[in-house]
CSV table of C-alpha atoms and ligand atoms in Angstrom, one decimal:
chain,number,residue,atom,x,y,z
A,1,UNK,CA,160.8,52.6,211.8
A,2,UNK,CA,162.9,52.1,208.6
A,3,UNK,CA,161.0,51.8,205.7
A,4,UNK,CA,157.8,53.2,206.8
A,5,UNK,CA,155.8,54.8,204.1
A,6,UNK,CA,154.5,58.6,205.2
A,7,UNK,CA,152.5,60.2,202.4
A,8,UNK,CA,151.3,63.6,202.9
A,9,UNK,CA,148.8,63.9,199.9
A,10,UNK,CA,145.1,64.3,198.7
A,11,UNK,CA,142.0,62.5,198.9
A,12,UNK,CA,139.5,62.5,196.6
A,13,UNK,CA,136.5,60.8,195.8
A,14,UNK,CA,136.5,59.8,192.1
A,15,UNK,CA,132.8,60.3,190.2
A,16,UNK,CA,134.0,57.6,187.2
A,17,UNK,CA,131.8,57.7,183.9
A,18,UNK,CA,132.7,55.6,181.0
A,19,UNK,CA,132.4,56.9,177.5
A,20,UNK,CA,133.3,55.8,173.9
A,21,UNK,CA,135.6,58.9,173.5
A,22,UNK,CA,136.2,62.3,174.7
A,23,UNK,CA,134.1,65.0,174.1
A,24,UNK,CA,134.8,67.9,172.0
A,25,UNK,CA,134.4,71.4,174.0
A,26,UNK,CA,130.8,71.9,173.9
A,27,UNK,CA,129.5,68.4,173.1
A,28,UNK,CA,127.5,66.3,174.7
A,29,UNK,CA,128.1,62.9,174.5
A,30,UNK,CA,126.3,60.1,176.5
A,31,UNK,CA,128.3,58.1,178.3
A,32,UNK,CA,127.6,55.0,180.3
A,33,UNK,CA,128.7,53.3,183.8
A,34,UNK,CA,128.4,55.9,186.5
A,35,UNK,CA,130.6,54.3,189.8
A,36,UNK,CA,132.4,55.9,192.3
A,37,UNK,CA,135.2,55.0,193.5
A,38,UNK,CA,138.3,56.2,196.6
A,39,UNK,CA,141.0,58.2,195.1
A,40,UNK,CA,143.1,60.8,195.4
A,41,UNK,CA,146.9,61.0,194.1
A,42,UNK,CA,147.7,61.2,197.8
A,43,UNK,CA,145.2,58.4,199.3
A,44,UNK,CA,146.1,56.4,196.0
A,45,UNK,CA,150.0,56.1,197.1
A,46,UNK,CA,149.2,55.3,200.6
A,47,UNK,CA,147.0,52.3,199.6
A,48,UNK,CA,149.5,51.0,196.5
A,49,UNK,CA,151.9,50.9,199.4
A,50,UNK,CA,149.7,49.0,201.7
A,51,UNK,CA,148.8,46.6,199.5
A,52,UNK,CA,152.0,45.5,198.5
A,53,UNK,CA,153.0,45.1,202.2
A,54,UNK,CA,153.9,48.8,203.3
A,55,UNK,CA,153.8,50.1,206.7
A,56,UNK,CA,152.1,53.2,205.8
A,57,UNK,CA,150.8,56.7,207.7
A,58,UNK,CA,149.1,59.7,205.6
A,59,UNK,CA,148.8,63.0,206.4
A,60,UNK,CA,145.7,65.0,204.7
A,61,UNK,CA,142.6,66.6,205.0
A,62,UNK,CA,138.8,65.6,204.2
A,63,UNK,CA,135.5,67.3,205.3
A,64,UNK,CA,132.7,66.2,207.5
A,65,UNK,CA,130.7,64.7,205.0
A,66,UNK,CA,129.6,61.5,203.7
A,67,UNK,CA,132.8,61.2,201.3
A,68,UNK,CA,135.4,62.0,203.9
A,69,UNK,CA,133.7,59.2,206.2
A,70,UNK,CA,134.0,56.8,203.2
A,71,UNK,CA,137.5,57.6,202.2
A,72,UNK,CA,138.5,57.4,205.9
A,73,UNK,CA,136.8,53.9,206.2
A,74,UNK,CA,138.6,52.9,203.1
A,75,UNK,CA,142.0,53.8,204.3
A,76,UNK,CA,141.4,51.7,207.5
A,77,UNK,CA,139.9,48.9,205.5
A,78,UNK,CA,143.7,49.1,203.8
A,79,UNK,CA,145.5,49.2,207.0
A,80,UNK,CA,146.4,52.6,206.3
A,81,UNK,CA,147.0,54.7,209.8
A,82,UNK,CA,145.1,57.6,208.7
A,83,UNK,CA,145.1,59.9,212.5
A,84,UNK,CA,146.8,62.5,210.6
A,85,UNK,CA,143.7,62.9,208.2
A,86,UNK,CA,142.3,65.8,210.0
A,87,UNK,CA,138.2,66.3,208.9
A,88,UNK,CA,137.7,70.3,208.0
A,89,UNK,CA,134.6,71.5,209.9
A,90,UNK,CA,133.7,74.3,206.3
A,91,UNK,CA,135.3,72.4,203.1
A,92,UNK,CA,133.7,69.6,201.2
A,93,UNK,CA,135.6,66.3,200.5
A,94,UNK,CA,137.9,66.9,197.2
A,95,UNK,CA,135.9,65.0,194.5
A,96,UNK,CA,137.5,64.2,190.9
A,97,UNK,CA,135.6,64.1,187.8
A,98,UNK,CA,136.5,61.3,185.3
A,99,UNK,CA,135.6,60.1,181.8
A,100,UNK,CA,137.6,56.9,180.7
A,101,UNK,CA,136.9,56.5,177.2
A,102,UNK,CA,137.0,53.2,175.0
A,103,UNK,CA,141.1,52.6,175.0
A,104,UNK,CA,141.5,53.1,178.6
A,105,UNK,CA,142.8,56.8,178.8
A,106,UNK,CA,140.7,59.4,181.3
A,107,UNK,CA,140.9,62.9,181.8
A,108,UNK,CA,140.7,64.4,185.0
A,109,UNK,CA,139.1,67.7,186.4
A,110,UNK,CA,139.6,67.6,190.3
A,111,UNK,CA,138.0,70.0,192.9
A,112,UNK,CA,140.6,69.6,195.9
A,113,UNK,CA,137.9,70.9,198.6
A,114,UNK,CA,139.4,70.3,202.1
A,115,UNK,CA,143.1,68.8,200.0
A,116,UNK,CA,143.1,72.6,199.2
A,117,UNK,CA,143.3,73.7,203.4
A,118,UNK,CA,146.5,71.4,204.0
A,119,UNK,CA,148.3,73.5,206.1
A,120,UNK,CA,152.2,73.5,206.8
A,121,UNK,CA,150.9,73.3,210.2
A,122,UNK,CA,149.5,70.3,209.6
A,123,UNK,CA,152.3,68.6,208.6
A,124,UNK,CA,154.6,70.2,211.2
A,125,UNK,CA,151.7,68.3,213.3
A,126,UNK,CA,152.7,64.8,212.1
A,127,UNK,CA,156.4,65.4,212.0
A,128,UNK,CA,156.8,62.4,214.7
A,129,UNK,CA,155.6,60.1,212.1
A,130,UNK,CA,158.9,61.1,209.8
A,131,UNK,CA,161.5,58.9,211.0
A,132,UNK,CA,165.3,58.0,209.4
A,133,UNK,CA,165.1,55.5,206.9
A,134,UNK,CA,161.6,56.0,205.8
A,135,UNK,CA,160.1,57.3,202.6
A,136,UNK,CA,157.9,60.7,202.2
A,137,UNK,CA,155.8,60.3,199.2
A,138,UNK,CA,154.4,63.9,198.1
A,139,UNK,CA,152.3,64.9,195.3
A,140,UNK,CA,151.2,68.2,193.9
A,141,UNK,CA,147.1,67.9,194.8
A,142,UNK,CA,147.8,69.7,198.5
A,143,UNK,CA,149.2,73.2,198.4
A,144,UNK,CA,152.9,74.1,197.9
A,145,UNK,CA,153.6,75.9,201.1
A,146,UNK,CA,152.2,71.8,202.7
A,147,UNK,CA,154.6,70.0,200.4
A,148,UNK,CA,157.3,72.3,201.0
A,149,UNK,CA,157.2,72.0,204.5
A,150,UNK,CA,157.1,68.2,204.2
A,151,UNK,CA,160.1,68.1,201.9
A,152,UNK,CA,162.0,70.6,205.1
A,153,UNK,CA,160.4,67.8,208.1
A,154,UNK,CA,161.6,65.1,206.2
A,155,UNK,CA,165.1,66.4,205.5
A,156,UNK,CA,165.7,66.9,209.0
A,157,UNK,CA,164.8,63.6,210.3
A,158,UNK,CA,166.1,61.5,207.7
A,159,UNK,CA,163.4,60.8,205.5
A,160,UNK,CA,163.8,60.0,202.1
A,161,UNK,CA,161.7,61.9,199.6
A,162,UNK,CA,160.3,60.9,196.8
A,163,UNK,CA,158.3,63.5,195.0
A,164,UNK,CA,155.1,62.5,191.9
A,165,UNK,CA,154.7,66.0,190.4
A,166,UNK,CA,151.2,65.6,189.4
A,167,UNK,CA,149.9,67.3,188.2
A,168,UNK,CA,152.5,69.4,187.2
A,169,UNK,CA,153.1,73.3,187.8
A,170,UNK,CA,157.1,74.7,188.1
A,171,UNK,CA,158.9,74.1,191.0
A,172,UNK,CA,162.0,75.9,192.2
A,173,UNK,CA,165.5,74.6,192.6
A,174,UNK,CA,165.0,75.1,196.5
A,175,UNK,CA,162.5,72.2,196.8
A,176,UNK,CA,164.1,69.8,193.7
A,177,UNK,CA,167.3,69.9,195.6
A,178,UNK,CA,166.1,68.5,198.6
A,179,UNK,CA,163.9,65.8,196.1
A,180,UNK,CA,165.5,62.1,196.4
A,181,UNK,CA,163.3,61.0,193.4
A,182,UNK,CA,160.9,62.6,191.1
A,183,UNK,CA,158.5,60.7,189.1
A,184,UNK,CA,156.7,62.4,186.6
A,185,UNK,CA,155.2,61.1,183.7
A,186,UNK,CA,156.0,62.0,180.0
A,187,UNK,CA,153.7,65.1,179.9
A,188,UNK,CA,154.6,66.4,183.2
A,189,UNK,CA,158.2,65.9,182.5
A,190,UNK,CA,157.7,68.4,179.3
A,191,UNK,CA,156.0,70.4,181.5
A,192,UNK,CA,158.7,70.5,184.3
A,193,UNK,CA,161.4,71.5,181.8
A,194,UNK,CA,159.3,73.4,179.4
A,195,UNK,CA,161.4,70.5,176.8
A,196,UNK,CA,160.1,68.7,173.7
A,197,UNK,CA,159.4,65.5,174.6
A,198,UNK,CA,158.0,63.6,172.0
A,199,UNK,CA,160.6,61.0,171.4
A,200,UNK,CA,162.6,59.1,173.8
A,201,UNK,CA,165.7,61.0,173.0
A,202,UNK,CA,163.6,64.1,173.9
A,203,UNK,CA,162.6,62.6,177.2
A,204,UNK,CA,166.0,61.4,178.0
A,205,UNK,CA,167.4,64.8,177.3
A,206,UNK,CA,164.2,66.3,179.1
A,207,UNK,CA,164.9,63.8,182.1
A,208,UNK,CA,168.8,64.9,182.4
A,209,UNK,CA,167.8,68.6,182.4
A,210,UNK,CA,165.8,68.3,185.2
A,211,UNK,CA,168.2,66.5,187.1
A,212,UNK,CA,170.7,68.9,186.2
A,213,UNK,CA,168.4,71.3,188.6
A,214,UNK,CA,169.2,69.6,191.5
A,215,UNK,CA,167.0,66.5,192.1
A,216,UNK,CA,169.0,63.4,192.7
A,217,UNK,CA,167.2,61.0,190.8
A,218,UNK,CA,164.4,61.4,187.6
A,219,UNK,CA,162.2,58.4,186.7
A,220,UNK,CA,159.5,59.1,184.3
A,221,UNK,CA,157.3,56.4,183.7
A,222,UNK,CA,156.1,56.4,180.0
A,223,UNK,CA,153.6,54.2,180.2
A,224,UNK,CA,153.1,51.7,177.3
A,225,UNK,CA,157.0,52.6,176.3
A,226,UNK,CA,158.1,51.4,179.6
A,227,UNK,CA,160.4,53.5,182.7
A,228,UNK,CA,163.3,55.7,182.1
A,229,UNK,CA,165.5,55.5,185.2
A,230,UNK,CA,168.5,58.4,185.7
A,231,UNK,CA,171.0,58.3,188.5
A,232,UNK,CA,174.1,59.7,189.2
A,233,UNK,CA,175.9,57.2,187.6
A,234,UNK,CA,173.3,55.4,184.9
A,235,UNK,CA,170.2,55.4,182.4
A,236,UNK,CA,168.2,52.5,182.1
A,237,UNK,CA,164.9,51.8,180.1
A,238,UNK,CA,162.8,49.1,181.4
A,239,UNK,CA,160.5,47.4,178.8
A,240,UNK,CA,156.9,47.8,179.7
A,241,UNK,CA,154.5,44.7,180.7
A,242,UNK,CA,152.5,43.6,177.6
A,243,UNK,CA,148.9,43.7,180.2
A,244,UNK,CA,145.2,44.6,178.0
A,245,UNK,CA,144.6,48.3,179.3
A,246,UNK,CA,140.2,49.1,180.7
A,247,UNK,CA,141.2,52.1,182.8
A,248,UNK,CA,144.8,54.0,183.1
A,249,UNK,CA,143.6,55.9,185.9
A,250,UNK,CA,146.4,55.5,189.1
A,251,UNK,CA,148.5,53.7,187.4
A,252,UNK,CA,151.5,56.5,188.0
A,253,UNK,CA,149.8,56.3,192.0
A,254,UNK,CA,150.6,52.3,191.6
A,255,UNK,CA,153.7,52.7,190.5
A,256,UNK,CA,155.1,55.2,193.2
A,257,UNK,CA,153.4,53.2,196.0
A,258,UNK,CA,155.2,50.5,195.1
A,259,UNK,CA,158.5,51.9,194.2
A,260,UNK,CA,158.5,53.5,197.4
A,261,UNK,CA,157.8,50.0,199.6
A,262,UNK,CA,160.7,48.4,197.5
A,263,UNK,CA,163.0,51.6,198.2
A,264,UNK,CA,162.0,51.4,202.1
A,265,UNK,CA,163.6,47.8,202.0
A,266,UNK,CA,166.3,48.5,200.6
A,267,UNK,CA,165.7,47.7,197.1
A,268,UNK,CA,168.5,49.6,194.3
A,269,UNK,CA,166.9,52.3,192.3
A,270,UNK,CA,166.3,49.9,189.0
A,271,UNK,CA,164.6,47.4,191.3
A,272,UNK,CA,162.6,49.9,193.2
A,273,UNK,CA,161.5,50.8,189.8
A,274,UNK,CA,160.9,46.9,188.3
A,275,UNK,CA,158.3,47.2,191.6
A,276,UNK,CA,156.6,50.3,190.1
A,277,UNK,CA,156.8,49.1,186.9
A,278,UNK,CA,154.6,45.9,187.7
A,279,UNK,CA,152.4,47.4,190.0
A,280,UNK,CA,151.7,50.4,187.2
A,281,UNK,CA,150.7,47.5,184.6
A,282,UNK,CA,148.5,45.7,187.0
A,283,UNK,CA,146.2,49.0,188.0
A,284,UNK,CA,145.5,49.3,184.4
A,285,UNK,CA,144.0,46.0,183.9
A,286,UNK,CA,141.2,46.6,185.8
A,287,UNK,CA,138.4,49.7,186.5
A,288,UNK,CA,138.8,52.3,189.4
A,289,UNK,CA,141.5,53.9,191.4
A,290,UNK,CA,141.9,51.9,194.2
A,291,UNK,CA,140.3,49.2,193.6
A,292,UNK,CA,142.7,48.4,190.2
A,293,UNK,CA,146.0,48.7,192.6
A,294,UNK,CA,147.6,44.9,193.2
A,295,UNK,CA,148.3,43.0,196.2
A,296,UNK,CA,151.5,41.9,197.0
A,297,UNK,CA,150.6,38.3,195.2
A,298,UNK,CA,149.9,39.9,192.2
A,299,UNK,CA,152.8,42.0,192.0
A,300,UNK,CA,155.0,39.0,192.7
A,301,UNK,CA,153.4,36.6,190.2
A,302,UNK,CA,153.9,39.3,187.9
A,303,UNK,CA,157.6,39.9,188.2
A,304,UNK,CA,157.9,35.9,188.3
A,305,UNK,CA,156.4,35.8,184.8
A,306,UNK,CA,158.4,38.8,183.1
B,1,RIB,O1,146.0,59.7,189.8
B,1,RIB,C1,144.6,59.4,189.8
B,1,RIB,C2,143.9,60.3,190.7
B,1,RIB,O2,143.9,61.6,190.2
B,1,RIB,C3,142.4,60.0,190.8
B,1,RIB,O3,142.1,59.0,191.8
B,1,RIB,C4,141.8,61.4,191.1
B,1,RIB,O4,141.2,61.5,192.3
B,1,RIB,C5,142.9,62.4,190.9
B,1,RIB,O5,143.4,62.8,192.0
């Protein structure tokens, strides 16, 4: 089915505490808020994509507890097809830790659980879901040996693969070259390349190095300084959305699943991107993982207004 969205990923349940800043290594700081929420780079993707009118399968892995039976639920609930999210009878559900402090910005520690038993067998199990014309969306929350045997399914059937490299650890050329799109963000990029990247000449130069190692196309999202786009042919920057920032967390998981539906249809790199671009601004705007990613409305009315 052209177009269809396939993400082989993680998912996580997010344990969300507000604070007014980040602590300091050994300080304690009280903080205020507790929620949980879905998330999960992986799980994240699958349900940007859904929302904004994707036909879209996952592949993963959760355990048998109560987290696994909530994520599951909330995949269905987002018309997600989900059979390929196998529950592991010994591993608990992945669970991420995050503090969002006072201007929006989190960090992350993330225990991957059952995302950590992903096997390339797994995703050798789903390969019928991988058709020509439809986007793989792959992450780095699963192991390697999973993501490479995505990447080696999808190129033999035609898929598309468009690759988030979060969070980021090196990757050989034998994988990039095989990449259709990466989509790192500004640190990951400098962590890619091992390049300075503190000033958009950096990044640009950062962003052609890596695609000089094989990857077709580099887009790194740069969040309030907009998207860098590189193809074969151009480099565009596309002016971020002026939107008041509560949480930044899946904003980059916004952006891909949304870049990825436009892609399926059709949609020029630059546009795929406008997508992302929107879809990244509107998950800021409000609290959560999955429940800050827009619907297809708010996507639209966004773009209208730009
Ligand atoms: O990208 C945001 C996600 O990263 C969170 O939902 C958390 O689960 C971690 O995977």
């Amino acid at each position: 089915m052209a177009g269809h969205i396939v993400v082989v990923g993680s998912l996580n349940m997010d344990l969300v505490v507000r604070s007014p800043r980040h602590p300091s290594p050994g300080e304690t700081l009280l903080g205020s808020d507790f929620r949980t929420f879905p998330g999960g780079k992986g799980a994240n993707q699958a349900v940007a994509a859904a929302r904004v009118g994707g036909i879209v399968s996952m592949v993963g892995r959760v355990g048998q507890d109560d987290f696994g039976t909530a994520l599951l639920q909330n995949l269905a609930a987002n018309g997600v097809d989900a059979v390929q999210v196998k529950r592991d009878a010994e591993a608990a559900t992945g669970v991420a830790l995050i503090t969002v402090a006072a201007n929006g910005q989190n960090t992350i520690v993330v225990a991957p659980g059952a995302n950590g038993l992903l096997a390339p067998s797994d995703v050798t199990a789903a390969k019928d879901l991988f058709t020509d014309g439809d986007v793989l969306l792959l992450q780095l929350e699963i192991p390697l040996a999973a993501v490479a045997r995505a990447v080696e399914v999808a190129r033999t059937r035609g898929t598309r693969v468009v690759l988030n490299p979060a969070p980021a650890q090196s990757l050989d050329s034998a994988l990039l070259k095989h990449v259709d799109v990466i989509v790192p963000n500004q640190s990951e990029l400098g962590l890619l390349t091992g390049m300075a990247v503190e000033s958009m000449e950096d990044v640009t130069a950062a962003a052609h190095a890596l695609r000089a190692t094989g990857v077709k196309n580099v887009i790194v999202t740069l969040g309030s300084e907009g998207v860098l786009v590189i193809d074969e042919m151009n480099t565009s920057l596309l002016p971020p959305h002026q939107v008041d920032v509560v949480d930044t967390t899946a904003a980059g998981d916004a952006f891909v699943g949304a870049f990825a539906v436009a892609l399926g249809r059709g949609g020029t790199l630059v546009e795929a991107a406008r997508w992302g671009n929107a879809a990244g601004a509107l998950a800021v705007t409000k609290a959560g993982a999955q429940p800050s990613l827009p619907s297809r409305a708010e996507l639209e009315q966004l773009l209208a207004t730009a």
